[in-house]
XYZ file of C-alpha atoms in Angstrom:
273
model
C -4.748 -15.727 -32.790
C -2.949 -13.679 -35.365
C -0.483 -11.574 -33.555
C -1.648 -8.231 -35.103
C -5.413 -8.662 -33.676
C -3.735 -9.866 -30.529
C -1.860 -6.907 -30.209
C -4.796 -4.567 -31.407
C -7.070 -6.554 -28.338
C -4.006 -5.766 -25.768
C -4.229 -2.128 -26.628
C -7.570 -1.763 -26.344
C -7.890 -3.400 -22.942
C -4.936 -1.401 -22.015
C -6.799 2.028 -22.810
C -9.915 0.423 -21.000
C -8.150 -0.409 -18.051
C -6.552 3.334 -17.619
C -10.134 4.741 -18.016
C -11.000 2.940 -15.722
C -8.195 3.896 -13.223
C -9.348 7.140 -14.020
C -12.928 6.598 -12.148
C -11.622 6.302 -8.548
C -11.979 8.753 -6.437
C -9.589 7.367 -3.853
C -7.117 9.206 -2.225
C -4.842 8.115 0.829
C -4.541 12.110 1.560
C -8.263 12.718 1.211
C -10.518 9.545 3.031
C -9.933 8.517 6.569
C -7.169 11.181 6.476
C -6.035 10.492 10.057
C -5.286 7.066 10.013
C -4.378 6.717 6.621
C -1.519 9.531 7.181
C -0.286 7.452 10.266
C -0.482 4.004 8.415
C 1.798 5.915 5.802
C 3.954 6.583 8.088
C 4.492 3.197 9.440
C 4.293 1.991 5.602
C 7.199 4.103 5.230
C 9.216 2.881 8.061
C 8.818 -0.861 7.403
C 9.984 -0.194 4.000
C 12.965 1.420 5.162
C 13.781 -1.497 7.358
C 14.047 -3.646 4.249
C 15.092 -1.542 1.069
C 18.330 0.986 0.807
C 20.296 1.920 -2.041
C 20.212 5.172 -4.136
C 17.712 4.901 -6.619
C 13.581 3.931 -5.968
C 10.577 2.662 -8.550
C 7.192 3.369 -6.808
C 4.785 1.535 -8.231
C 1.923 2.681 -8.539
C 2.784 6.399 -6.536
C -1.399 7.448 -6.033
C -1.202 11.106 -4.520
C 2.526 10.926 -3.408
C 1.750 11.614 -0.141
C 4.439 8.369 0.736
C 6.525 9.194 -2.976
C 7.600 12.392 -0.891
C 8.402 10.447 2.345
C 10.516 8.257 0.291
C 12.129 11.064 -1.470
C 14.099 11.785 1.544
C 16.221 8.509 1.730
C 16.711 8.361 -1.885
C 18.484 10.439 -4.272
C 16.593 9.088 -7.292
C 13.162 8.745 -7.030
C 10.366 7.911 -9.958
C 7.176 7.140 -9.556
C 4.151 5.974 -11.932
C 0.383 5.452 -11.732
C -2.201 4.912 -14.117
C -4.105 7.858 -13.009
C -3.797 11.193 -14.046
C -5.156 13.278 -11.398
C -3.218 11.142 -9.032
C 0.059 11.887 -11.121
C -0.983 15.514 -11.350
C -1.339 15.477 -7.236
C 2.495 13.407 -6.898
C 4.102 15.935 -9.274
C 2.847 19.212 -6.905
C 3.812 17.588 -3.975
C 7.169 15.718 -4.984
C 9.027 18.234 -7.324
C 12.375 16.551 -7.170
C 10.871 13.100 -8.345
C 9.950 12.219 -12.018
C 6.360 11.010 -12.573
C 4.760 8.609 -15.760
C 1.210 8.585 -16.114
C 0.881 4.888 -17.137
C -0.346 1.277 -16.093
C 2.125 -0.397 -14.775
C 1.839 -3.452 -17.546
C 2.390 -0.489 -20.063
C 5.079 1.278 -17.984
C 8.604 0.610 -20.095
C 12.414 2.021 -19.061
C 15.818 1.031 -19.250
C 16.962 2.264 -16.230
C 17.218 -0.330 -12.955
C 16.834 0.719 -9.259
C 18.005 -0.736 -5.656
C 14.134 -0.531 -4.305
C 11.216 -1.060 -6.624
C 8.007 -0.779 -4.262
C 4.391 -2.154 -4.872
C 2.365 -0.941 -1.909
C -1.500 -1.407 -2.114
C -1.450 -2.107 -6.058
C -1.479 -5.394 -6.559
C -5.499 -6.119 -5.510
C -6.159 -3.299 -7.538
C -5.018 -4.693 -10.978
C -6.320 -7.591 -14.011
C -3.104 -9.863 -13.804
C -1.102 -9.262 -10.183
C 1.388 -12.010 -11.140
C 2.535 -9.916 -14.741
C 2.951 -6.816 -12.841
C 5.447 -8.946 -10.190
C 6.988 -10.493 -13.346
C 7.498 -6.429 -15.013
C 7.985 -4.849 -11.384
C 11.364 -6.990 -10.565
C 12.085 -6.709 -14.068
C 13.253 -3.061 -12.910
C 14.891 -4.461 -10.337
C 19.254 -4.150 -10.223
C 21.024 -7.582 -9.643
C 21.233 -6.730 -6.094
C 17.718 -4.817 -5.323
C 15.291 -5.395 -3.987
C 11.309 -5.244 -4.478
C 8.760 -4.751 -1.833
C 5.130 -5.652 -2.324
C 2.174 -4.358 0.499
C -1.087 -5.547 0.233
C -4.216 -5.107 2.368
C -5.004 -8.342 5.060
C -8.165 -9.771 4.142
C -8.138 -12.020 7.537
C -6.521 -8.907 9.737
C -8.117 -8.654 13.258
C -10.971 -5.864 12.291
C -11.864 -7.982 9.678
C -12.318 -11.243 11.659
C -14.079 -9.486 13.670
C -16.230 -7.992 11.455
C -17.541 -11.309 10.095
C -18.290 -12.403 13.811
C -20.732 -9.192 14.192
C -22.547 -9.972 10.424
C -21.026 -6.717 8.968
C -19.215 -8.970 6.500
C -20.270 -12.179 4.930
C -16.631 -13.314 4.898
C -13.339 -11.864 5.638
C -12.953 -12.086 1.452
C -16.134 -10.123 0.732
C -14.831 -6.912 -0.919
C -16.769 -4.011 0.200
C -18.885 -1.377 -1.454
C -16.038 1.429 -0.649
C -13.472 -0.913 -2.076
C -14.903 -2.181 -5.036
C -16.470 1.579 -6.095
C -14.028 3.547 -4.215
C -10.918 2.183 -3.638
C -11.142 -0.324 -7.029
C -9.968 -3.719 -5.227
C -10.235 -6.790 -7.451
C -9.356 -9.334 -5.081
C -8.504 -10.077 -1.437
C -5.399 -11.070 -0.464
C -3.583 -13.043 2.759
C 0.039 -14.134 3.574
C -0.493 -17.026 2.351
C -1.851 -15.958 -1.416
C 0.403 -13.301 -1.656
C 3.831 -15.783 -1.046
C 1.748 -17.760 -3.581
C 1.650 -14.922 -6.523
C 5.235 -13.808 -5.685
C 6.567 -17.906 -6.530
C 4.077 -17.856 -9.662
C 5.708 -14.851 -10.932
C 9.187 -16.642 -10.864
C 10.320 -14.570 -7.107
C 12.137 -15.463 -4.388
C 10.424 -14.518 -0.898
C 13.241 -13.091 1.459
C 11.200 -11.992 4.125
C 6.988 -11.265 4.928
C 5.488 -9.382 7.860
C 2.901 -7.322 8.620
C 2.193 -3.545 9.514
C -0.120 -1.773 12.061
C -2.414 -4.283 14.430
C -5.443 -2.593 13.375
C -8.549 -3.654 15.751
C -11.325 -1.594 14.000
C -12.738 -0.973 10.442
C -10.693 2.356 9.006
C -13.866 4.328 9.189
C -13.342 3.641 13.144
C -9.932 3.762 13.257
C -10.050 7.466 11.791
C -12.491 8.205 13.950
C -10.793 7.147 17.225
C -7.113 8.442 16.359
C -9.309 11.779 16.381
C -11.634 12.107 18.888
C -10.146 9.620 21.563
C -9.597 10.501 25.059
C -5.678 11.273 24.804
C -5.121 13.443 27.413
C -7.605 11.967 29.838
C -5.238 8.970 30.840
C -6.793 7.717 34.748
C -8.267 3.990 34.808
C -8.998 3.715 30.909
C -5.034 3.302 29.991
C -3.816 1.705 33.042
C -2.245 4.235 35.557
C -3.215 6.864 37.031
C -0.758 9.988 36.963
C 0.456 9.055 33.961
C -1.488 11.723 32.122
C 1.074 13.769 30.852
C 4.298 11.892 30.906
C 3.914 10.899 27.277
C 1.484 11.522 24.143
C -0.413 8.563 23.983
C -1.767 8.780 20.616
C 1.776 8.346 19.468
C 2.340 5.546 22.045
C -0.698 3.784 20.629
C 0.446 4.330 17.277
C 3.563 3.255 17.510
C 2.888 0.397 19.999
C 0.128 -1.227 17.455
C 3.184 -1.034 15.007
C 5.556 -3.349 17.179
C 2.572 -5.305 17.742
C 2.249 -6.271 14.285
C 5.528 -7.218 13.922
C 4.716 -9.755 16.553
C 1.516 -11.092 14.857
C 1.969 -9.931 11.111
C -1.559 -12.390 10.633
C -3.713 -9.892 12.563
C -2.082 -6.876 10.513
C -3.337 -4.120 8.247
C -1.098 -4.595 5.528
C 0.882 -8.272 4.882
C 4.078 -7.763 2.937
C 6.490 -9.443 1.305
C 10.552 -8.238 0.777
C 11.139 -10.217 -3.295
C 14.085 -10.611 -5.365
C 15.116 -12.209 -8.451
């Protein structure tokens, strides 16, 4: 194909994809807010356990909820997202950071970063291997790239298959497709496979949050659970007021997820060049 024709087709595809990303209404701070806020907290905790340095590139930053949390730990924070609405919200939320409205594939900078985060984005993009290659190009020599993706074989999805609400663990729900804009489902082996296909090295893998119910059910449970009643339902009588049991449940779900990453809501890999 002639180079000019190829370039024109690539530009058309880029514009189409940018427009497509603007159509999806999902934002972490607007859907299932209780669960997503808690999950975001532990995603940030997990990232900070594996990344360090002074500068962060957040690809894609979404509405800036997690970017705002990261901004307390990095001196320099840059966020990139294809959605105009997301970028405007991120700028409002984190005025100290710098944001760019762009597809990851089209983003360019000469700056190198100590940490590059791809948090819940590889399931959205046209070519995840190309995105991994592009993201890694922004790493400093000792930098770490961290990729998070939803886990197709999380315990709640395996339960859903047995219940009959999913036909298979890799089925994308209408919410996945129409609200969140997912193109694919990952498990740990396919995530690692894409990373190796991009010519990168996997330093560490793991899971975040042992999730036993659907997102909507988890959100309801966290908002309405009998957290203050105690009694035999929590296994010990007389300790009702001794702790914040909601917080303890979430902390325990995060710690259990470290032991059983294949059951978690989120799986991740720490990557180097």
